[in-house]
Amino acid sequence: MASRPVTPGPITYVKVACHCGLNEFRAGFLTDQLPISNDLCHCNACRHSSGQMAVYHVSVASLICSDTDEAFHVDGDGCKSPGGDGDLIAYRTSDDALLFHYLGKPKGGEGSEKGRREGGFWCVAAGALERTEGIVKVGYHIWVEDTLDGGLAEHFRTGGAKTEQLPLGWHANAFPPRDPTPSSKSLNGSDDALYFACHCRTLQFKVTRPDAQSYLPHSAFPDLMHPYDTTHLAKVRNSEDVKWWLRPLEAEHPAKYFSGHCACEYCRLTSGFEIQSWAYVPRANIIVESTGKSLALQEAQKDEVEEVKEALERLGMRDDDLTPKAEEATMKDRTKGLRQYISGPGRYRESCQNCGATAFAWQAGRPDLICVAVALVDEAQAGSRAETWFDWCLTRVSFMEQALSPKAVEGIVVSMKAVELEGRKGTVQEVVALVDELTA
């Protein structure tokens, strides 16, 4: 099917592209309807099929090729290539929708002739737009109740709900999960493992609480803690080997992992969305459900077991602290079901090879500390933010200077300040100053 203008009137075109450039086209918007006030969707299907805490799509009037005025064919209809003009892969998230394409309802109601539908429309992921200012803005949140704890809406307090509104700080402690999975526990967060899955459940894994092996990785500080554009490189390098991903910092027995939101160009263009939410978790603490072994993202060399043992000795730990699961993980092939994308020199993104959900990001320079997509967490166990497991950075969005929509990112930062202020019961003066920021 090709998307063509269906409503007369002036059209404003904006370039759309992914990170690798295989999919480039122009999206047309009705000029007299700009800027479009659209929703952030928090539903379970969107979160688990994308790997994003909230999905931000905007409907288009037309799609045309980037270098001509011809229609851009998405699924091959009228195009020489069976797959269309680009390299997009369809995944059906429900009876009524494909990712990127709302199919519409069956024409004549349920039970009508198969294949006949009406009311369908195409959307693009807002993060893939070349510009958003004056084109689209976040107006409200929808399906927040699916998160069971407010999700990203708690960290981005813009607009409201399209239908019945939920109060800030809402948490569904009294709500049973709508669609419990075999791995679902309670919302009390007291379990020793936190479960994750993509929408199609090709990827299923769990994260365990910090243990001796959680101290083994070495990593520079992230931009979340020390902004790279203003911090001296010597400090960023973390020469004192602070285990900053374990929280609380300096705790004798840390029970959480550091997490936060990112607005970098890598995250935006590889996912199509402006904000990617990550938790920093040691690879040894990510256990694949199908194998019971640690996540494996690269083929390991046979001498890596000895390297791990030497690292344990440097930390003053015994060789027997190297558990069988870690030893097995260093000797096996890559975890099945993952599709790898090289986003830059030594930078890798891992997603589900079936539904496409973003799952992990990692770097060759720190292969044993993994960024895990928080959106895949089993919300029925601990809520979508899983705050009994993750210590969220509430002072900054990573690489916020690269944000496509600076105002939106500023809104997230101010909203997170409100969350932090509420948590510690700030002074009246602080509350007044924050209200001024929110209404500025």
Short mmCIF file of C-alpha atoms in Angstrom, two decimals:
data_model
loop_
_atom_site.label_atom_id
_atom_site.label_comp_id
_atom_site.label_asym_id
_atom_site.label_seq_id
_atom_site.Cartn_x
_atom_site.Cartn_y
_atom_site.Cartn_z
CA MET A 1 0.00 0.00 0.00
CA ALA A 2 1.28 3.46 -0.87
CA SER A 3 0.36 6.45 1.25
CA ARG A 4 -0.95 9.42 -0.74
CA PRO A 5 -2.68 12.68 0.25
CA VAL A 6 -6.31 11.99 1.07
CA THR A 7 -7.36 15.49 2.12
CA PRO A 8 -6.92 18.61 -0.05
CA GLY A 9 -4.92 21.51 1.27
CA PRO A 10 -1.31 22.67 1.66
CA ILE A 11 1.10 19.95 2.79
CA THR A 12 4.26 20.46 4.87
CA TYR A 13 6.87 17.78 4.26
CA VAL A 14 9.49 16.65 6.80
CA LYS A 15 12.28 14.19 6.10
CA VAL A 16 12.10 10.86 7.93
CA ALA A 17 15.11 8.54 8.29
CA CYS A 18 16.46 5.69 10.38
CA HIS A 19 20.03 5.48 11.70
CA CYS A 20 21.47 3.36 8.87
CA GLY A 21 19.72 5.37 6.14
CA LEU A 22 18.09 2.40 4.41
CA ASN A 23 14.68 3.97 5.04
CA GLU A 24 14.47 7.60 3.98
CA PHE A 25 11.32 9.36 2.82
CA ARG A 26 9.27 12.50 3.43
CA ALA A 27 6.19 12.62 5.61
CA GLY A 28 3.43 15.03 4.64
CA PHE A 29 1.35 16.86 7.26
CA LEU A 30 -1.64 19.12 6.64
CA THR A 31 -0.16 22.58 7.16
CA ASP A 32 -3.29 24.10 8.68
CA GLN A 33 -3.29 21.40 11.41
CA LEU A 34 0.25 22.09 12.65
CA PRO A 35 1.53 21.66 15.26
CA ILE A 36 -0.23 18.33 15.82
CA SER A 37 -0.97 17.61 19.48
CA ASN A 38 -0.51 13.89 19.84
CA ASP A 39 -0.35 11.23 22.54
CA LEU A 40 2.33 9.21 24.26
CA CYS A 41 1.05 5.64 24.39
CA HIS A 42 1.94 3.55 27.46
CA CYS A 43 0.04 0.38 26.56
CA ASN A 44 1.62 -3.03 27.12
CA ALA A 45 1.71 -3.81 23.39
CA CYS A 46 3.59 -0.61 22.51
CA ARG A 47 6.09 -0.92 25.36
CA HIS A 48 6.92 -4.58 24.82
CA SER A 49 7.03 -4.43 21.00
CA SER A 50 9.27 -1.34 20.90
CA GLY A 51 11.42 -1.51 24.03
CA GLN A 52 10.38 2.10 24.82
CA MET A 53 8.65 3.23 28.03
CA ALA A 54 6.16 5.14 25.85
CA VAL A 55 5.61 5.21 22.10
CA TYR A 56 5.17 8.47 20.19
CA HIS A 57 3.62 8.14 16.72
CA VAL A 58 2.11 10.87 14.58
CA SER A 59 -0.35 10.30 11.72
CA VAL A 60 0.57 11.53 8.25
CA ALA A 61 -1.40 12.72 5.22
CA SER A 62 1.10 11.27 2.75
CA LEU A 63 4.46 9.56 2.36
CA ILE A 64 6.68 10.35 -0.61
CA CYS A 65 10.20 9.34 -1.60
CA SER A 66 13.07 11.44 -0.28
CA ASP A 67 14.43 12.44 -3.72
CA THR A 68 11.29 12.47 -5.88
CA ASP A 69 7.62 13.40 -5.59
CA GLU A 70 6.51 9.81 -6.12
CA ALA A 71 4.62 7.96 -3.40
CA PHE A 72 6.72 5.94 -0.97
CA HIS A 73 5.46 2.35 -1.05
CA VAL A 74 5.61 0.78 2.38
CA ASP A 75 4.51 -2.78 1.69
CA GLY A 76 5.27 -3.28 -1.99
CA ASP A 77 1.89 -2.43 -3.58
CA GLY A 78 2.66 -0.81 -6.91
CA CYS A 79 6.39 -1.14 -6.30
CA LYS A 80 8.97 -3.30 -8.04
CA SER A 81 10.32 -4.50 -4.71
CA PRO A 82 8.00 -6.97 -2.87
CA GLY A 83 8.98 -5.33 0.40
CA GLY A 84 8.34 -1.76 -0.68
CA ASP A 85 10.69 1.15 -1.37
CA GLY A 86 12.51 0.88 1.95
CA ASP A 87 13.66 -1.91 4.22
CA LEU A 88 10.84 -1.87 6.78
CA ILE A 89 9.70 -5.11 8.42
CA ALA A 90 6.08 -5.43 9.54
CA TYR A 91 5.07 -6.86 12.89
CA ARG A 92 1.41 -7.18 13.87
CA THR A 93 0.82 -6.11 17.47
CA SER A 94 -2.95 -6.67 17.57
CA ASP A 95 -5.98 -7.43 15.41
CA ASP A 96 -6.31 -3.78 14.46
CA ALA A 97 -2.76 -2.52 14.12
CA LEU A 98 0.66 -3.04 12.71
CA LEU A 99 3.55 -1.15 14.11
CA PHE A 100 3.49 2.10 12.07
CA HIS A 101 0.12 1.26 10.43
CA TYR A 102 -3.35 1.28 11.97
CA LEU A 103 -5.37 -1.14 9.84
CA GLY A 104 -8.83 0.14 10.77
CA LYS A 105 -11.88 -1.80 11.85
CA PRO A 106 -13.55 -4.53 9.76
CA LYS A 107 -15.93 -2.89 7.30
CA GLY A 108 -19.51 -3.66 8.31
CA GLY A 109 -18.49 -4.76 11.83
CA GLU A 110 -17.20 -8.02 13.26
CA GLY A 111 -17.79 -11.07 11.07
CA SER A 112 -17.81 -9.06 7.86
CA GLU A 113 -15.93 -10.03 4.72
CA LYS A 114 -12.32 -10.84 5.53
CA GLY A 115 -9.82 -8.20 4.45
CA ARG A 116 -12.29 -5.33 4.11
CA ARG A 117 -11.51 -2.56 6.62
CA GLU A 118 -12.14 1.15 7.01
CA GLY A 119 -10.64 3.99 9.01
CA GLY A 120 -7.02 2.90 8.62
CA PHE A 121 -4.15 5.37 8.59
CA TRP A 122 -0.36 5.52 8.56
CA CYS A 123 1.88 6.96 11.26
CA VAL A 124 5.58 7.68 11.63
CA ALA A 125 7.68 7.45 14.76
CA ALA A 126 8.22 11.03 15.88
CA GLY A 127 11.87 10.44 16.77
CA ALA A 128 12.67 9.60 13.15
CA LEU A 129 11.53 13.04 11.96
CA GLU A 130 14.26 15.48 10.96
CA ARG A 131 12.52 18.13 13.06
CA THR A 132 9.57 18.20 15.44
CA GLU A 133 9.38 21.85 16.51
CA GLY A 134 6.24 23.32 14.94
CA ILE A 135 5.24 19.89 13.61
CA VAL A 136 4.17 17.79 16.59
CA LYS A 137 3.98 18.15 20.35
CA VAL A 138 3.08 15.84 23.22
CA GLY A 139 -0.46 16.67 24.30
CA TYR A 140 -1.53 13.83 26.57
CA HIS A 141 -0.81 10.31 27.80
CA ILE A 142 -2.92 7.25 27.01
CA TRP A 143 -3.12 3.72 28.46
CA VAL A 144 -1.20 4.81 31.56
CA GLU A 145 -3.14 2.24 33.60
CA ASP A 146 -1.27 -0.56 31.80
CA THR A 147 1.97 0.48 33.49
CA LEU A 148 0.55 -0.18 37.00
CA ASP A 149 2.78 2.60 38.41
CA GLY A 150 2.38 5.58 36.05
CA GLY A 151 5.39 4.63 33.93
CA LEU A 152 7.10 7.40 32.00
CA ALA A 153 4.07 9.66 32.58
CA GLU A 154 5.30 10.13 36.16
CA HIS A 155 8.58 11.48 34.78
CA PHE A 156 6.94 13.55 32.03
CA ARG A 157 4.03 15.47 33.49
CA THR A 158 2.67 17.10 30.39
CA GLY A 159 -0.96 17.52 29.42
CA GLY A 160 -3.19 14.81 30.85
CA ALA A 161 -5.04 11.65 29.96
CA LYS A 162 -7.31 11.56 26.91
CA THR A 163 -10.07 9.92 28.92
CA GLU A 164 -10.31 9.33 32.65
CA GLN A 165 -7.32 10.94 34.38
CA LEU A 166 -5.14 9.21 36.94
CA PRO A 167 -3.59 11.19 39.81
CA LEU A 168 0.13 11.90 39.90
CA GLY A 169 1.96 9.28 41.92
CA TRP A 170 -0.70 6.71 41.05
CA HIS A 171 0.31 3.11 41.70
CA ALA A 172 -1.95 0.10 41.20
CA ASN A 173 -1.07 -1.75 44.39
CA ALA A 174 -4.68 -2.80 44.70
CA PHE A 175 -5.09 -3.74 41.04
CA PRO A 176 -4.63 -7.34 39.88
CA PRO A 177 -2.67 -7.67 36.60
CA ARG A 178 -4.97 -7.70 33.57
CA ASP A 179 -3.00 -10.37 31.72
CA PRO A 180 -0.77 -12.21 34.21
CA THR A 181 2.09 -14.27 32.81
CA PRO A 182 3.57 -17.43 34.34
CA SER A 183 6.50 -15.39 35.60
CA SER A 184 4.38 -12.67 37.21
CA LYS A 185 4.85 -12.16 40.93
CA SER A 186 3.31 -9.55 43.21
CA LEU A 187 3.76 -5.80 43.17
CA ASN A 188 5.70 -5.85 46.44
CA GLY A 189 9.08 -6.13 44.66
CA SER A 190 10.41 -8.65 47.19
CA ASP A 191 11.44 -11.31 44.68
CA ASP A 192 15.04 -12.26 43.96
CA ALA A 193 14.57 -11.93 40.19
CA LEU A 194 12.87 -9.37 37.94
CA TYR A 195 11.37 -10.76 34.74
CA PHE A 196 11.50 -9.24 31.24
CA ALA A 197 9.97 -10.17 27.87
CA CYS A 198 9.40 -8.69 24.43
CA HIS A 199 5.90 -8.66 22.92
CA CYS A 200 6.26 -11.91 20.97
CA ARG A 201 8.12 -13.51 23.92
CA THR A 202 11.02 -14.64 21.74
CA LEU A 203 13.19 -12.82 24.28
CA GLN A 204 12.57 -13.77 27.91
CA PHE A 205 15.12 -13.13 30.60
CA LYS A 206 15.43 -12.12 34.23
CA VAL A 207 17.69 -9.83 36.22
CA THR A 208 18.99 -10.98 39.61
CA ARG A 209 19.92 -8.86 42.61
CA PRO A 210 23.53 -7.59 42.81
CA ASP A 211 26.06 -10.19 43.99
CA ALA A 212 29.83 -10.66 44.05
CA GLN A 213 30.05 -10.82 40.25
CA SER A 214 28.26 -7.47 39.93
CA TYR A 215 31.49 -5.79 41.07
CA LEU A 216 33.65 -7.25 38.28
CA PRO A 217 32.99 -4.85 35.37
CA HIS A 218 34.93 -1.62 35.00
CA SER A 219 33.31 1.33 33.28
CA ALA A 220 33.74 5.05 32.80
CA PHE A 221 31.02 7.21 34.31
CA PRO A 222 27.93 7.65 32.12
CA ASP A 223 26.78 10.99 30.77
CA LEU A 224 23.85 10.75 33.21
CA MET A 225 26.25 11.31 36.11
CA HIS A 226 28.88 13.52 34.48
CA PRO A 227 27.82 15.32 31.27
CA TYR A 228 30.48 14.57 28.69
CA ASP A 229 30.45 18.02 27.11
CA THR A 230 31.32 19.80 30.38
CA THR A 231 33.27 17.21 32.42
CA HIS A 232 37.02 16.71 32.26
CA LEU A 233 37.93 13.42 30.58
CA ALA A 234 40.10 12.36 33.53
CA LYS A 235 37.02 12.37 35.77
CA VAL A 236 34.81 10.58 33.24
CA ARG A 237 37.34 7.74 32.99
CA ASN A 238 36.56 6.67 36.58
CA SER A 239 40.18 5.96 37.56
CA GLU A 240 39.09 5.06 41.10
CA ASP A 241 36.92 2.26 39.68
CA VAL A 242 33.70 3.35 41.38
CA LYS A 243 30.98 0.74 40.85
CA TRP A 244 28.46 3.45 40.04
CA TRP A 245 25.84 1.06 38.60
CA LEU A 246 25.24 -0.53 42.03
CA ARG A 247 22.85 1.37 44.29
CA PRO A 248 22.82 2.78 46.85
CA LEU A 249 26.39 3.92 46.22
CA GLU A 250 28.81 2.88 48.96
CA ALA A 251 26.25 0.47 50.40
CA GLU A 252 27.68 -2.75 51.82
CA HIS A 253 24.92 -4.76 50.16
CA PRO A 254 23.48 -2.79 47.21
CA ALA A 255 20.09 -4.05 46.05
CA LYS A 256 19.38 -1.87 43.00
CA TYR A 257 20.82 -0.84 39.64
CA PHE A 258 21.26 2.66 38.26
CA SER A 259 18.80 3.66 35.52
CA GLY A 260 17.80 6.69 33.49
CA HIS A 261 16.50 8.16 30.26
CA CYS A 262 18.59 8.90 27.16
CA ALA A 263 18.02 11.37 24.29
CA CYS A 264 21.16 10.65 22.25
CA GLU A 265 21.07 10.44 18.46
CA TYR A 266 22.06 6.75 18.52
CA CYS A 267 19.06 5.82 20.66
CA ARG A 268 16.66 8.07 18.78
CA LEU A 269 17.48 6.97 15.24
CA THR A 270 17.88 3.26 15.97
CA SER A 271 14.52 3.11 17.78
CA GLY A 272 12.56 5.91 16.11
CA PHE A 273 11.62 7.42 19.46
CA GLU A 274 13.04 10.39 21.30
CA ILE A 275 13.54 8.88 24.75
CA GLN A 276 15.11 5.49 25.50
CA SER A 277 15.08 4.26 29.11
CA TRP A 278 17.97 2.06 30.24
CA ALA A 279 19.10 0.22 33.36
CA TYR A 280 22.79 -0.57 33.77
CA VAL A 281 23.11 -4.23 34.73
CA PRO A 282 26.18 -6.52 34.80
CA ARG A 283 25.93 -9.26 32.19
CA ALA A 284 26.39 -11.93 34.87
CA ASN A 285 23.11 -10.77 36.45
CA ILE A 286 21.07 -11.14 33.24
CA ILE A 287 19.83 -14.72 33.00
CA VAL A 288 18.21 -16.05 29.82
CA GLU A 289 15.04 -18.00 30.65
CA SER A 290 15.47 -20.67 27.96
CA THR A 291 18.98 -21.66 29.05
CA GLY A 292 19.24 -20.60 32.69
CA LYS A 293 22.61 -19.05 31.82
CA SER A 294 23.95 -15.51 31.65
CA LEU A 295 23.30 -13.39 28.58
CA ALA A 296 25.91 -13.92 25.84
CA LEU A 297 26.33 -11.17 23.26
CA GLN A 298 29.60 -12.21 21.67
CA GLU A 299 31.51 -15.41 21.17
CA ALA A 300 33.94 -15.76 24.07
CA GLN A 301 37.51 -16.98 24.06
CA LYS A 302 38.50 -20.03 26.09
CA ASP A 303 40.79 -18.05 28.39
CA GLU A 304 38.04 -15.72 29.62
CA VAL A 305 37.27 -17.95 32.61
CA GLU A 306 40.81 -17.40 33.84
CA GLU A 307 40.45 -13.65 33.31
CA VAL A 308 37.32 -13.62 35.47
CA LYS A 309 39.08 -15.59 38.19
CA GLU A 310 41.98 -13.12 38.18
CA ALA A 311 39.53 -10.23 38.48
CA LEU A 312 37.93 -11.91 41.50
CA GLU A 313 41.33 -12.29 43.13
CA ARG A 314 42.09 -8.59 42.61
CA LEU A 315 38.85 -7.82 44.47
CA GLY A 316 39.90 -10.10 47.32
CA MET A 317 37.33 -12.78 46.47
CA ARG A 318 37.78 -16.55 46.28
CA ASP A 319 37.82 -18.57 43.07
CA ASP A 320 34.73 -20.43 44.21
CA ASP A 321 32.80 -17.14 43.98
CA LEU A 322 32.82 -17.82 40.23
CA THR A 323 29.49 -19.59 39.95
CA PRO A 324 28.82 -22.24 37.29
CA LYS A 325 26.41 -19.95 35.45
CA ALA A 326 29.16 -17.37 34.85
CA GLU A 327 31.69 -19.98 33.75
CA GLU A 328 29.20 -21.45 31.29
CA ALA A 329 28.29 -18.01 29.96
CA THR A 330 31.88 -17.26 28.97
CA MET A 331 32.07 -20.42 26.88
CA LYS A 332 28.87 -20.33 24.83
CA ASP A 333 27.60 -18.75 21.64
CA ARG A 334 25.41 -15.66 21.41
CA THR A 335 21.98 -15.80 23.00
CA LYS A 336 19.37 -16.93 20.47
CA GLY A 337 16.61 -14.66 19.21
CA LEU A 338 18.67 -11.45 19.05
CA ARG A 339 19.36 -9.28 16.02
CA GLN A 340 22.49 -7.14 16.29
CA TYR A 341 22.98 -3.68 14.81
CA ILE A 342 26.34 -1.86 14.92
CA SER A 343 25.39 1.75 15.67
CA GLY A 344 28.98 3.00 15.76
CA PRO A 345 32.58 1.85 16.29
CA GLY A 346 32.42 -0.64 19.14
CA ARG A 347 28.76 0.16 19.84
CA TYR A 348 26.05 -2.48 19.51
CA ARG A 349 22.25 -2.60 19.75
CA GLU A 350 20.41 -5.87 20.29
CA SER A 351 16.72 -6.31 19.45
CA CYS A 352 14.24 -9.15 19.06
CA GLN A 353 14.62 -10.71 15.62
CA ASN A 354 10.84 -11.19 15.42
CA CYS A 355 8.93 -8.24 16.93
CA GLY A 356 11.87 -5.82 16.78
CA ALA A 357 11.76 -4.69 20.42
CA THR A 358 14.94 -2.96 21.58
CA ALA A 359 16.43 -5.11 24.35
CA PHE A 360 20.09 -4.27 25.02
CA ALA A 361 22.91 -1.89 24.17
CA TRP A 362 26.56 -2.52 24.93
CA GLN A 363 30.06 -1.40 24.06
CA ALA A 364 33.18 -3.34 23.15
CA GLY A 365 35.08 -1.37 25.80
CA ARG A 366 32.77 -2.60 28.58
CA PRO A 367 31.22 -5.89 27.38
CA ASP A 368 30.16 -7.01 30.85
CA LEU A 369 28.03 -3.98 31.77
CA ILE A 370 24.86 -3.95 29.69
CA CYS A 371 22.17 -1.35 29.09
CA VAL A 372 18.84 -3.15 29.51
CA ALA A 373 15.61 -1.72 28.07
CA VAL A 374 13.43 -1.13 31.15
CA ALA A 375 10.29 -1.12 28.98
CA LEU A 376 10.46 -4.92 28.70
CA VAL A 377 10.05 -5.44 32.46
CA ASP A 378 7.08 -7.51 33.63
CA GLU A 379 4.95 -4.64 34.92
CA ALA A 380 2.74 -7.07 36.86
CA GLN A 381 5.68 -7.86 39.11
CA ALA A 382 6.93 -4.41 40.11
CA GLY A 383 5.29 -1.78 37.91
CA SER A 384 6.83 -0.60 34.64
CA ARG A 385 9.48 1.57 36.36
CA ALA A 386 10.34 -1.25 38.80
CA GLU A 387 11.50 1.21 41.44
CA THR A 388 12.17 -1.58 43.93
CA TRP A 389 14.89 -2.68 41.52
CA PHE A 390 16.09 0.48 39.78
CA ASP A 391 17.44 3.74 41.17
CA TRP A 392 16.31 6.33 38.63
CA CYS A 393 18.41 9.39 37.84
CA LEU A 394 16.06 12.30 38.53
CA THR A 395 18.43 15.18 37.74
CA ARG A 396 19.27 14.73 34.08
CA VAL A 397 18.37 13.07 30.77
CA SER A 398 21.47 11.51 29.20
CA PHE A 399 22.82 13.50 26.23
CA MET A 400 19.94 15.94 26.57
CA GLU A 401 21.98 18.45 24.55
CA GLN A 402 21.35 16.24 21.48
CA ALA A 403 17.58 16.19 21.95
CA LEU A 404 15.41 16.55 18.87
CA SER A 405 12.76 18.32 20.99
CA PRO A 406 14.59 20.36 23.65
CA LYS A 407 11.34 21.59 25.20
CA ALA A 408 10.08 18.04 25.72
CA VAL A 409 13.32 16.98 27.39
CA GLU A 410 13.26 20.07 29.58
CA GLY A 411 9.73 19.04 30.58
CA ILE A 412 11.01 15.60 31.61
CA VAL A 413 13.83 17.10 33.68
CA VAL A 414 11.46 19.48 35.49
CA SER A 415 8.97 16.64 36.07
CA MET A 416 11.71 14.45 37.55
CA LYS A 417 12.70 17.29 39.84
CA ALA A 418 9.10 17.27 41.07
CA VAL A 419 9.32 13.52 41.74
CA GLU A 420 12.57 14.01 43.68
CA LEU A 421 11.10 16.94 45.60
CA GLU A 422 8.01 14.95 46.56
CA GLY A 423 10.17 12.05 47.68
CA ARG A 424 12.12 14.14 50.17
CA LYS A 425 9.30 16.57 51.07
CA GLY A 426 11.00 19.75 49.87
CA THR A 427 10.63 23.23 51.32
CA VAL A 428 7.89 25.69 50.35
CA GLN A 429 10.46 27.81 48.51
CA GLU A 430 11.55 24.80 46.44
CA VAL A 431 7.96 23.97 45.57
CA VAL A 432 7.25 27.56 44.46
CA ALA A 433 10.40 27.60 42.28
CA LEU A 434 9.43 24.29 40.69
CA VAL A 435 5.89 25.47 39.95
CA ASP A 436 7.41 28.49 38.19
CA GLU A 437 9.50 26.11 36.02
CA LEU A 438 6.52 23.94 35.20
CA THR A 439 4.41 26.90 34.13
CA ALA A 440 7.18 28.80 32.33
#
